[in-house]
XYZ file of C-alpha atoms in Angstrom:
745
model
C 57.389 169.006 -8.925
C 54.620 166.944 -10.493
C 53.395 168.980 -13.422
C 49.686 169.046 -14.066
C 49.892 169.313 -17.820
C 46.212 170.061 -18.500
C 46.009 172.787 -15.841
C 49.452 174.236 -16.660
C 48.375 174.726 -20.280
C 48.663 178.452 -21.227
C 45.287 180.021 -22.022
C 46.535 181.421 -25.319
C 46.788 177.857 -26.666
C 43.263 177.002 -25.568
C 41.270 180.211 -26.059
C 43.196 182.067 -28.718
C 45.649 184.963 -28.256
C 43.185 187.892 -28.104
C 41.004 186.546 -25.269
C 44.058 185.178 -23.421
C 45.751 188.587 -23.562
C 42.765 190.345 -21.997
C 42.512 187.646 -19.299
C 46.216 187.971 -18.456
C 46.272 191.777 -18.426
C 42.963 192.506 -16.731
C 42.279 189.464 -14.551
C 45.760 188.040 -13.920
C 44.742 184.673 -15.420
C 47.441 182.867 -17.414
C 46.769 179.120 -17.335
C 43.802 176.772 -17.539
C 44.171 176.244 -13.772
C 43.982 180.010 -13.135
C 40.736 180.219 -15.091
C 39.211 177.213 -13.302
C 39.945 178.974 -10.006
C 38.301 182.209 -11.196
C 35.004 181.483 -9.472
C 31.601 183.068 -10.139
C 30.871 185.977 -7.815
C 27.188 185.086 -7.665
C 24.495 183.287 -9.633
C 21.545 184.820 -11.395
C 18.383 182.777 -11.480
C 16.397 183.477 -14.576
C 13.534 183.650 -12.158
C 10.731 181.232 -11.614
C 8.247 181.417 -14.467
C 5.890 184.303 -13.858
C 2.416 185.002 -15.229
C 2.230 188.323 -17.027
C -0.760 189.279 -14.862
C 1.314 189.297 -11.661
C 4.703 190.684 -12.641
C 6.661 192.182 -9.721
C 8.468 195.496 -10.244
C 12.265 195.696 -10.398
C 12.769 191.965 -10.242
C 14.385 189.513 -12.625
C 11.598 187.462 -14.177
C 11.329 184.744 -16.776
C 8.112 184.473 -18.754
C 6.944 182.140 -21.509
C 4.720 183.987 -23.963
C 3.705 184.442 -27.587
C 4.560 187.468 -29.713
C 1.337 189.335 -30.500
C 2.792 192.289 -32.340
C 6.204 193.756 -33.329
C 6.822 197.285 -34.647
C 10.016 199.097 -35.638
C 10.033 202.875 -35.009
C 12.609 205.431 -36.135
C 13.199 208.615 -34.143
C 15.595 211.534 -33.869
C 17.878 211.798 -30.828
C 21.127 213.445 -29.779
C 22.999 210.357 -30.990
C 20.993 209.983 -34.184
C 19.975 213.538 -35.111
C 18.697 212.750 -38.607
C 15.884 210.473 -37.486
C 18.101 207.413 -37.757
C 17.473 206.157 -34.181
C 15.672 202.797 -34.102
C 13.404 201.290 -31.467
C 11.739 197.883 -31.715
C 8.589 197.433 -29.617
C 7.327 193.873 -29.212
C 4.078 193.025 -27.420
C 3.809 189.559 -25.913
C 0.911 187.724 -24.283
C 0.508 184.526 -22.247
C -3.284 184.569 -21.956
C -3.197 186.164 -18.496
C -1.926 189.569 -19.597
C 0.208 191.547 -22.036
C 3.740 192.982 -21.721
C 5.838 195.251 -23.874
C 9.490 194.490 -24.762
C 11.778 197.214 -26.127
C 15.068 196.967 -28.006
C 17.154 199.982 -29.105
C 19.954 200.847 -31.530
C 21.956 197.997 -32.979
C 20.164 195.643 -30.600
C 17.018 195.713 -32.776
C 18.284 193.706 -35.775
C 18.295 190.149 -34.408
C 14.943 190.304 -32.524
C 13.368 192.112 -35.499
C 14.172 189.058 -37.622
C 13.335 186.436 -34.977
C 10.427 187.743 -32.891
C 7.676 187.558 -35.498
C 4.007 187.526 -34.465
C 2.939 184.020 -33.418
C 6.471 182.996 -32.230
C 6.659 181.413 -28.754
C 9.723 182.116 -26.605
C 11.051 182.481 -23.103
C 11.993 186.005 -22.084
C 14.148 186.955 -19.091
C 14.849 190.455 -17.803
C 14.111 193.105 -15.217
C 10.621 194.589 -15.058
C 10.449 198.394 -15.266
C 7.762 201.000 -15.933
C 7.721 203.363 -18.900
C 4.792 205.695 -19.674
C 2.832 203.965 -16.889
C 3.168 200.591 -18.654
C 5.236 197.586 -17.590
C 8.076 196.684 -19.913
C 11.255 194.612 -20.259
C 14.167 196.461 -21.874
C 16.600 194.320 -23.899
C 15.485 191.001 -22.377
C 17.430 187.799 -23.013
C 15.265 185.336 -24.912
C 15.292 181.770 -26.154
C 12.942 180.692 -28.972
C 10.871 177.606 -28.156
C 10.845 175.350 -31.173
C 9.331 172.039 -30.087
C 7.220 173.406 -27.220
C 8.534 170.871 -24.719
C 7.761 171.549 -21.056
C 11.241 170.223 -20.293
C 13.005 172.994 -22.224
C 10.967 175.602 -20.402
C 11.750 174.155 -16.971
C 15.485 173.650 -17.498
C 16.032 177.059 -19.118
C 14.096 178.995 -16.501
C 15.500 177.120 -13.513
C 19.128 177.322 -14.620
C 21.591 179.130 -12.351
C 23.593 181.517 -14.509
C 27.092 182.093 -13.105
C 28.168 185.762 -13.001
C 31.957 186.156 -12.976
C 34.133 188.990 -11.706
C 34.488 190.688 -15.094
C 36.091 193.766 -16.641
C 34.964 196.312 -19.198
C 37.055 194.418 -21.753
C 35.568 191.014 -21.018
C 31.922 190.511 -20.045
C 30.857 187.832 -17.601
C 29.167 185.699 -20.263
C 32.384 185.610 -22.359
C 34.298 184.431 -19.291
C 31.543 181.845 -18.793
C 32.055 180.574 -22.358
C 35.831 180.368 -21.828
C 35.272 178.407 -18.608
C 32.971 176.049 -20.518
C 35.868 175.388 -22.928
C 38.380 174.471 -20.210
C 35.972 172.744 -17.798
C 36.811 169.191 -19.027
C 40.392 169.757 -17.739
C 38.991 170.002 -14.177
C 38.964 166.191 -14.145
C 42.769 166.257 -14.023
C 43.048 168.673 -11.070
C 45.393 167.259 -8.422
C 43.704 167.333 -5.031
C 45.695 169.275 -2.382
C 43.692 167.868 0.536
C 44.950 164.587 2.037
C 42.341 161.881 1.380
C 41.744 161.144 5.082
C 41.070 164.817 5.808
C 38.657 165.126 2.893
C 36.701 161.995 3.750
C 36.705 162.756 7.472
C 35.017 166.091 6.784
C 32.689 164.877 4.053
C 34.114 167.221 1.391
C 33.611 166.547 -2.326
C 36.724 165.833 -4.474
C 38.309 168.859 -6.195
C 37.262 168.023 -9.805
C 33.636 167.708 -8.649
C 33.874 170.987 -6.688
C 35.191 172.845 -9.761
C 32.403 171.417 -11.899
C 29.738 172.354 -9.354
C 30.962 175.902 -8.748
C 30.995 176.723 -12.481
C 27.940 174.726 -13.615
C 25.665 174.138 -10.639
C 22.399 172.319 -11.240
C 21.022 173.300 -7.827
C 21.803 175.646 -4.955
C 23.005 172.622 -2.975
C 25.711 172.135 -5.634
C 26.989 175.661 -4.974
C 27.061 175.024 -1.216
C 29.014 171.753 -1.661
C 31.523 173.398 -3.964
C 32.077 176.460 -1.764
C 32.481 174.372 1.397
C 35.160 172.328 -0.358
C 37.006 175.275 -1.975
C 37.050 177.232 1.295
C 38.866 174.329 2.876
C 41.439 174.359 0.076
C 42.212 178.025 0.634
C 42.340 177.835 4.409
C 44.358 174.630 4.477
C 46.967 175.526 1.839
C 47.583 178.928 3.466
C 47.882 177.346 6.929
C 50.292 174.696 5.604
C 52.505 177.501 4.232
C 52.506 179.175 7.655
C 52.949 175.887 9.543
C 56.026 175.124 7.436
C 57.426 178.539 8.348
C 56.860 177.882 12.040
C 58.443 174.465 11.664
C 61.494 175.906 9.871
C 61.862 178.672 12.481
C 61.801 176.083 15.240
C 64.883 174.475 13.650
C 66.900 177.755 13.741
C 69.342 178.241 16.608
C 68.981 181.221 18.947
C 70.758 182.248 22.123
C 68.446 181.548 25.082
C 68.045 184.770 27.096
C 67.074 184.104 30.673
C 66.925 186.909 33.259
C 68.751 186.295 36.529
C 66.817 186.447 39.830
C 68.450 189.735 40.933
C 69.275 192.083 38.129
C 67.953 194.959 36.062
C 64.463 193.449 35.656
C 64.041 192.776 39.381
C 65.223 196.315 40.244
C 62.829 197.744 37.669
C 59.871 195.766 39.041
C 60.708 197.041 42.554
C 60.518 200.621 41.255
C 57.059 200.281 39.677
C 54.512 202.420 41.541
C 51.719 199.925 40.725
C 51.216 196.188 40.440
C 50.997 194.490 37.062
C 47.554 193.351 35.921
C 46.917 189.614 35.769
C 46.930 189.888 31.948
C 50.335 191.593 31.918
C 51.743 188.887 34.190
C 50.376 186.066 32.026
C 51.678 187.574 28.773
C 55.087 188.282 30.366
C 55.346 184.607 31.390
C 54.633 183.518 27.785
C 57.341 185.876 26.503
C 59.938 184.863 29.120
C 59.342 181.167 28.305
C 59.961 181.929 24.612
C 63.104 183.952 25.348
C 64.547 181.046 27.336
C 64.151 178.650 24.379
C 66.920 177.695 21.974
C 65.053 178.792 18.852
C 63.927 182.337 18.036
C 60.726 183.658 19.591
C 58.183 184.918 17.043
C 55.378 186.458 19.035
C 52.613 188.937 18.246
C 51.602 191.032 21.252
C 48.301 192.715 20.633
C 46.324 194.663 23.098
C 43.758 197.319 23.622
C 44.853 200.915 23.399
C 46.354 201.684 26.813
C 46.570 198.091 28.039
C 50.266 198.476 28.883
C 51.937 196.740 25.924
C 54.983 199.032 26.157
C 55.538 198.025 29.784
C 55.365 194.317 28.891
C 57.795 194.847 25.990
C 60.169 196.845 28.205
C 60.279 194.061 30.805
C 61.187 191.592 28.014
C 63.944 193.956 26.825
C 65.337 194.271 30.365
C 65.342 190.476 30.750
C 67.494 190.226 27.600
C 69.906 192.900 28.903
C 70.127 190.941 32.173
C 71.129 187.900 30.126
C 73.979 189.842 28.500
C 72.269 190.821 25.213
C 70.938 194.020 23.659
C 67.357 194.870 22.745
C 66.118 197.183 19.994
C 62.691 198.772 19.681
C 61.662 199.862 16.205
C 59.009 202.620 16.029
C 57.238 203.769 12.849
C 57.695 207.550 13.322
C 60.185 209.919 14.934
C 57.478 211.369 17.194
C 56.747 207.884 18.481
C 60.420 206.900 18.842
C 61.063 210.050 20.910
C 57.943 209.421 22.951
C 58.964 205.806 23.681
C 62.506 206.910 24.563
C 61.188 209.547 26.924
C 58.655 207.302 28.666
C 61.117 204.372 28.969
C 63.883 206.515 30.507
C 61.322 208.064 32.877
C 60.020 204.629 33.922
C 63.577 203.344 34.473
C 64.939 206.393 36.299
C 68.552 205.808 37.426
C 68.401 202.305 35.894
C 68.732 204.072 32.519
C 71.939 205.837 33.534
C 74.451 203.042 32.994
C 78.068 204.254 33.087
C 77.017 207.628 34.501
C 77.528 209.142 37.907
C 74.460 208.379 40.012
C 73.489 205.392 37.833
C 72.199 202.359 39.711
C 74.223 199.182 40.227
C 72.421 197.207 37.506
C 71.912 200.183 35.169
C 72.299 200.223 31.404
C 72.317 202.961 28.772
C 69.189 203.715 26.752
C 69.948 205.406 23.418
C 67.732 206.988 20.786
C 68.596 206.691 17.106
C 66.607 208.596 14.470
C 67.388 209.936 11.013
C 67.366 213.594 12.036
C 69.815 213.429 14.968
C 72.856 215.697 14.949
C 76.153 214.116 13.829
C 77.807 214.132 17.256
C 74.843 212.581 19.107
C 74.491 210.008 16.353
C 78.199 209.055 16.491
C 77.958 208.553 20.253
C 74.801 206.421 19.919
C 76.448 204.198 17.259
C 79.520 203.782 19.473
C 77.403 202.815 22.504
C 75.630 200.162 20.414
C 78.808 198.694 18.931
C 80.583 198.427 22.311
C 77.517 197.051 24.112
C 77.517 200.042 26.482
C 73.888 200.660 25.481
C 71.640 197.723 26.365
C 68.516 199.335 24.938
C 68.071 201.288 21.723
C 64.874 202.906 20.526
C 64.760 204.152 16.966
C 63.064 204.514 13.630
C 64.127 202.672 10.476
C 67.447 204.533 10.881
C 68.316 201.475 13.043
C 68.370 199.332 9.922
C 71.103 201.230 8.072
C 74.341 199.399 7.282
C 76.397 201.591 9.603
C 74.514 200.400 12.667
C 76.432 197.574 14.390
C 75.259 195.801 17.548
C 77.505 194.181 20.123
C 75.032 191.303 20.658
C 71.467 191.867 19.486
C 69.162 189.486 21.374
C 65.649 190.892 20.942
C 63.879 193.048 18.356
C 60.579 194.672 19.352
C 58.616 196.062 16.405
C 55.922 198.566 17.347
C 52.908 198.840 15.039
C 53.764 195.988 12.704
C 51.438 197.141 9.920
C 53.633 200.165 9.253
C 56.799 198.147 8.727
C 57.729 196.426 5.536
C 58.889 192.846 5.674
C 62.310 193.859 4.321
C 62.817 196.246 7.239
C 62.055 193.568 9.816
C 64.371 191.232 7.965
C 67.241 193.731 7.785
C 67.112 194.355 11.531
C 66.990 190.636 12.297
C 70.086 190.201 10.150
C 72.069 192.322 12.614
C 72.238 189.586 15.243
C 75.095 187.054 15.385
C 72.326 184.450 15.514
C 68.697 185.237 14.699
C 67.418 187.474 17.530
C 64.067 186.877 19.225
C 61.216 188.895 17.695
C 58.280 190.539 19.450
C 55.779 192.332 17.233
C 53.348 194.751 18.930
C 50.138 196.097 17.507
C 47.539 198.327 19.094
C 45.053 197.613 16.321
C 43.216 194.661 17.815
C 43.005 191.925 15.218
C 40.302 189.261 15.438
C 41.873 185.912 16.257
C 41.213 184.405 12.843
C 42.746 187.328 11.015
C 45.798 187.032 13.219
C 45.960 183.328 12.351
C 45.718 184.096 8.657
C 47.961 187.142 8.409
C 50.422 186.508 11.215
C 49.948 182.766 11.266
C 53.672 182.277 11.726
C 53.592 184.236 15.006
C 52.330 182.941 18.324
C 49.774 185.426 19.659
C 49.456 187.013 23.097
C 46.532 189.275 23.914
C 46.273 191.978 26.581
C 42.601 192.710 26.970
C 42.216 194.294 30.387
C 43.015 197.914 31.111
C 45.300 198.784 34.046
C 43.565 200.009 37.224
C 43.028 203.758 37.324
C 42.354 204.140 33.577
C 39.130 206.044 32.982
C 36.324 205.125 30.630
C 35.985 207.207 27.447
C 32.554 208.503 26.424
C 32.173 208.819 22.631
C 29.487 210.763 20.751
C 28.764 211.492 17.098
C 28.330 215.234 16.368
C 26.205 215.626 13.202
C 27.507 219.062 12.171
C 25.328 219.440 9.073
C 21.994 218.321 10.614
C 22.587 220.001 13.996
C 25.110 222.874 13.830
C 24.410 223.764 17.493
C 25.920 220.375 18.469
C 29.261 221.526 17.032
C 29.010 224.817 18.931
C 28.380 222.776 22.084
C 31.459 220.633 21.306
C 33.700 223.709 21.425
C 32.035 224.770 24.699
C 32.883 221.338 26.146
C 36.530 221.865 25.152
C 36.543 225.217 26.969
C 34.961 223.615 30.068
C 37.648 220.893 30.195
C 40.439 223.478 29.817
C 38.822 225.534 32.600
C 39.129 222.448 34.843
C 42.861 222.381 34.117
C 42.699 219.670 31.420
C 43.788 219.662 27.761
C 42.283 218.747 24.394
C 43.198 217.334 20.992
C 41.535 218.392 17.735
C 42.342 215.967 14.885
C 42.022 216.799 11.164
C 42.599 214.593 8.119
C 44.856 217.041 6.249
C 47.763 219.405 6.959
C 46.651 222.247 4.706
C 49.890 223.592 3.276
C 50.131 223.864 -0.532
C 51.879 220.536 -0.930
C 48.895 218.438 0.018
C 46.248 220.861 -1.082
C 45.471 220.985 -4.799
C 42.188 222.828 -4.225
C 43.726 225.706 -2.280
C 41.098 227.891 -0.733
C 38.246 225.461 -1.323
C 38.256 224.294 2.256
C 35.347 224.589 4.657
C 35.092 226.490 7.910
C 35.293 225.126 11.427
C 33.599 228.131 12.967
C 31.778 227.920 16.240
C 28.237 227.326 15.132
C 28.428 226.591 11.425
C 29.172 223.161 10.053
C 32.099 222.841 7.730
C 31.771 223.149 3.968
C 28.785 221.132 2.874
C 28.538 217.949 0.866
C 25.512 216.413 -0.703
C 24.436 213.150 0.851
C 27.684 211.327 0.527
C 28.390 212.440 -3.026
C 32.157 212.026 -3.156
C 32.491 214.109 -6.275
C 30.906 217.173 -4.703
C 32.533 216.855 -1.301
C 34.787 219.671 -0.229
C 38.406 218.847 0.557
C 38.963 217.369 4.022
C 39.475 219.882 6.812
C 43.081 220.921 7.374
C 45.075 221.380 10.575
C 46.473 224.817 9.706
C 43.114 226.322 8.731
C 41.141 224.766 11.586
C 43.754 225.844 14.170
C 43.579 229.391 12.841
C 39.761 229.486 12.839
C 39.513 228.003 16.345
C 42.088 230.376 17.813
C 40.205 233.358 16.388
C 36.726 231.965 16.980
C 35.251 229.430 19.411
C 38.537 228.756 21.292
C 39.911 232.301 21.328
C 41.964 233.033 24.435
C 43.144 229.407 24.756
C 46.711 228.346 23.922
C 46.310 226.498 20.605
C 49.311 224.653 19.098
C 49.754 222.708 15.845
C 51.423 219.320 15.173
C 51.796 217.529 11.830
C 54.147 215.191 9.993
C 55.899 217.781 7.819
C 57.237 219.848 10.716
C 60.941 219.635 11.551
C 61.594 216.799 14.058
C 62.912 219.237 16.683
C 59.822 221.420 16.310
C 57.552 218.370 16.645
C 59.382 217.267 19.752
C 59.214 220.779 21.243
C 55.439 220.968 20.644
C 54.905 217.529 22.230
C 57.027 218.508 25.227
C 55.073 221.759 25.721
C 51.777 219.919 25.444
C 52.917 217.163 27.831
C 54.111 219.818 30.306
C 50.727 221.562 30.195
C 52.041 224.690 28.420
C 49.427 224.349 25.662
C 45.658 223.880 26.071
C 44.647 222.525 22.667
C 46.727 220.535 20.186
C 45.388 220.616 16.604
C 47.058 217.673 14.871
C 46.967 215.124 12.071
C 47.082 211.412 12.859
C 50.752 211.705 13.916
C 49.306 211.408 17.431
C 47.546 208.141 16.552
C 49.902 205.783 18.320
C 51.739 205.873 21.591
C 51.389 209.551 22.476
C 50.787 209.671 26.213
C 49.524 212.836 27.929
C 47.413 211.765 30.944
C 46.039 215.297 31.412
C 44.364 215.336 27.963
C 40.690 214.486 28.501
C 38.861 215.488 25.335
C 39.388 214.807 21.630
C 37.395 216.346 18.778
C 37.882 214.470 15.470
C 36.893 216.644 12.503
C 35.564 214.908 9.345
C 35.590 211.702 11.381
C 33.952 209.826 8.483
C 37.226 210.157 6.553
C 39.077 207.899 9.011
C 38.909 204.118 9.267
C 37.240 202.381 12.220
C 40.525 201.099 13.687
C 42.140 204.501 13.242
C 39.335 206.237 15.139
C 39.698 203.694 17.938
C 43.460 204.316 18.034
C 43.017 208.078 18.142
C 40.404 207.888 20.862
C 42.863 205.933 23.011
C 44.929 209.121 23.431
C 42.410 210.554 25.952
C 41.257 209.240 29.325
C 44.778 208.067 30.122
C 44.736 209.659 33.577
C 42.241 209.597 36.419
C 39.751 212.022 34.791
C 37.179 210.512 32.377
C 37.812 210.929 28.645
C 35.487 212.333 25.992
C 35.730 211.740 22.240
C 33.544 213.726 19.813
C 33.253 212.431 16.238
C 32.290 215.385 14.015
C 30.760 214.543 10.634
C 28.554 216.055 7.956
C 27.407 212.736 6.557
C 23.611 212.241 6.589
C 21.849 210.065 9.156
C 21.256 207.031 6.927
C 24.705 206.881 5.271
C 27.070 203.912 5.802
C 29.671 206.399 7.107
C 27.338 207.419 9.927
C 26.713 203.731 10.658
C 30.466 203.230 11.070
C 30.776 206.219 13.401
C 27.800 205.049 15.469
C 29.525 201.670 15.861
C 32.711 203.359 17.112
C 30.723 205.488 19.555
C 28.811 202.450 20.813
C 31.725 200.285 21.970
C 35.208 200.608 23.441
C 36.035 197.019 22.551
C 38.739 197.192 19.887
C 38.309 193.527 18.935
C 34.609 194.079 18.280
C 35.413 197.186 16.197
C 38.055 195.409 14.175
C 35.461 192.775 13.261
C 33.058 195.500 12.099
C 35.889 197.127 10.160
C 36.839 193.877 8.492
C 33.279 192.940 7.608
C 33.005 196.265 5.805
C 36.372 196.258 4.078
C 36.649 192.509 3.443
C 40.061 190.977 3.782
C 41.664 192.153 0.560
C 43.211 194.876 2.672
C 44.304 192.452 5.324
C 46.009 189.923 3.085
C 46.605 192.285 0.231
C 49.427 194.558 -0.831
C 50.310 195.763 2.653
C 51.003 192.385 4.167
C 52.118 190.075 1.447
C 53.280 192.089 -1.515
C 50.798 190.172 -3.656
C 47.057 190.400 -4.148
C 44.823 188.620 -1.694
C 44.787 184.896 -2.315
C 41.334 184.518 -0.810
C 38.577 183.871 -3.314
C 35.813 182.113 -1.407
C 37.140 182.231 2.148
C 35.846 185.108 4.286
C 38.075 185.530 7.309
C 35.339 186.558 9.729
C 32.546 184.229 8.574
C 34.792 181.211 8.263
C 36.522 181.391 11.632
C 35.901 177.734 12.424
C 37.318 176.510 9.118
C 40.495 178.573 9.608
C 40.992 177.334 13.176
C 40.441 173.694 12.151
C 42.646 174.076 9.069
C 45.437 175.414 11.261
C 45.308 172.314 13.478
C 45.165 169.952 10.496
C 48.047 171.806 8.793
C 50.244 171.616 11.900
C 49.658 167.845 12.118
C 50.406 167.305 8.403
C 53.636 169.370 8.531
C 54.813 167.700 11.746
C 54.418 164.272 10.105
C 55.848 165.209 6.688
C 57.636 168.626 6.669
C 58.673 168.327 3.009
C 55.192 167.087 1.964
C 56.840 164.225 0.078
C 53.708 162.072 0.242
C 51.329 164.857 -0.814
C 52.207 165.922 -4.376
C 48.833 167.650 -4.851
C 49.431 169.809 -1.793
C 52.960 170.664 -2.959
C 51.593 171.784 -6.325
C 48.938 173.943 -4.642
C 51.596 175.498 -2.380
C 53.763 176.334 -5.387
C 50.775 178.056 -6.971
C 50.007 180.052 -3.811
C 53.605 180.940 -3.067
C 54.834 182.525 -6.214
C 58.329 183.911 -5.791
C 57.172 187.197 -4.306
C 55.085 185.548 -1.605
C 57.742 182.932 -0.959
C 60.239 185.694 -0.187
C 57.676 187.438 1.968
C 57.152 184.315 4.023
C 60.888 183.646 4.156
C 61.465 187.075 5.654
C 58.236 187.332 7.628
């Protein structure tokens, strides 16, 4: 690797050990290069020069004026009880008006010496009012010695970079450190191929680094950001393109379904026709399965768009071709649910080796951590002998004991809940790398998918099957309008009276384990709102509502006489399964649950969902939850109960969820609010987000173009032998942790 000596230089050699230590510990900056890539968050303008007569309130201003008067006062205060407090009041004038400056405490000494009557200076600060008079508290100032107009102009017009800082290291100290290392920027190796840079009119890297840290004009900042965004997008896309290229070199067993087999029999059994979207996505998957290198495909679709059916058809195609298929689900409830719905959809096709099984049948086994020993032994045997073509399970599938006869396809449901290691361990169970299909019901905007799952080809299911009903969603402001909550419970009773069922979702379980503030919880009574928080003051908010308490209050209050059941993650697996079965069979009217029902739970007769403390859930999570109702022919209703005030951001989020059923639109809103640290952060890559100036949603075009450019570069030179700058940048992006992440993907 070509070392870049100046940028590899450790900061402790350049800045001294104390500053370097703080930078390493608090900002993760170790080398000169790290510091050069620690960009300003924004720029403060010292303000255009303002006349004292027309000072605006609460704005940053810069004024040039003469000191008319300066007085030091002492006073007593809590901090300085013996009259030792000091306050310096300086009055300045520019001929158009007068303004008071104040300095307190230790801050008085320097200005007391320097700001003598008659001195001219520039002052910059924020205008406030004290005792009905305008003032600047602790302004920055620069004494004007030779009264040159030039000094005034350049000082006032300067753009002051403000850096992401910490309590231990203020922005201006970081700025000074950057000033020290800035000359090294000249030696930065450019990761962008020259032709790409010139073709897009981007400035060279050394110039971009200079302009982002020391801009003369706003145009400088724009030039620098445009260039640095390209670096981030391009280097990340090259990493992913190299993964795709390497995967394409791996061997895999092509799995092609025969014309008359399990898949054909299954299709004949379906009581409905596939949507055009399902057909198109199935074709993409079947083409991949027939190839001689492993499929890596992301299947994302709206809640209820029939992803499971598409995945099942792919699994059956693999069984037809003599292989086995495994579906990995994030929770036991979901694994059981998938197992139940798949065996129901397959009927006698799932009874391989049994009396009454169909000609092309196979066995479908369930494998979870809580199964009894005998059932588990049988399941393991069926997998090892190849008797079972399909297995549905939780991470119990990954354990060493589990042996497959010939694993051909792995389907991972809800990718974001699975660690990379788990995916990797399951893939390692094939004789050759199995094909991989990753499903997610959280719609991901295309660019995010390209950035996070850039190594996966993406298929999207965006139309709902015929017969699915629309879901009406409404926000119920329980604190402002308690009668709305009372009406919500009436609506639940009306739906139950029509023979339908309801979910009530709460953020917490409510047993001691998760409840430090036992007994502090609010009420969910018929008319009253729960608890009561000030306008969004986190500190004063009551604990989130809990399943056990809410179920109890509803059964005794507004829903008395209805059959109310409880479901949460700490129940025994058998109990959970029994509750779900009773609810699915219609033996319970209302299910009060935590988010264990978020994914995959399918009860077509459930038409209404009330989400308590809805503001405590994320946008995507609310959309997921809402997808559990309206799954039959009757229309669905989702009520989002909140106590947050009208103007709060939380209410804005809930209004957005209520306003659209388009998951892709909601995921954009979600991302714009959360930024992409969460998307590329800990959960996905095991390292902090590498994005500094690139915003996934705003910069969609750059990401899409960078992906194309990266694919072309990698196709022409997979080892990047002719692009040393790009190799160096890749090494910096892919520290060992990320490299392993991408290896395993």
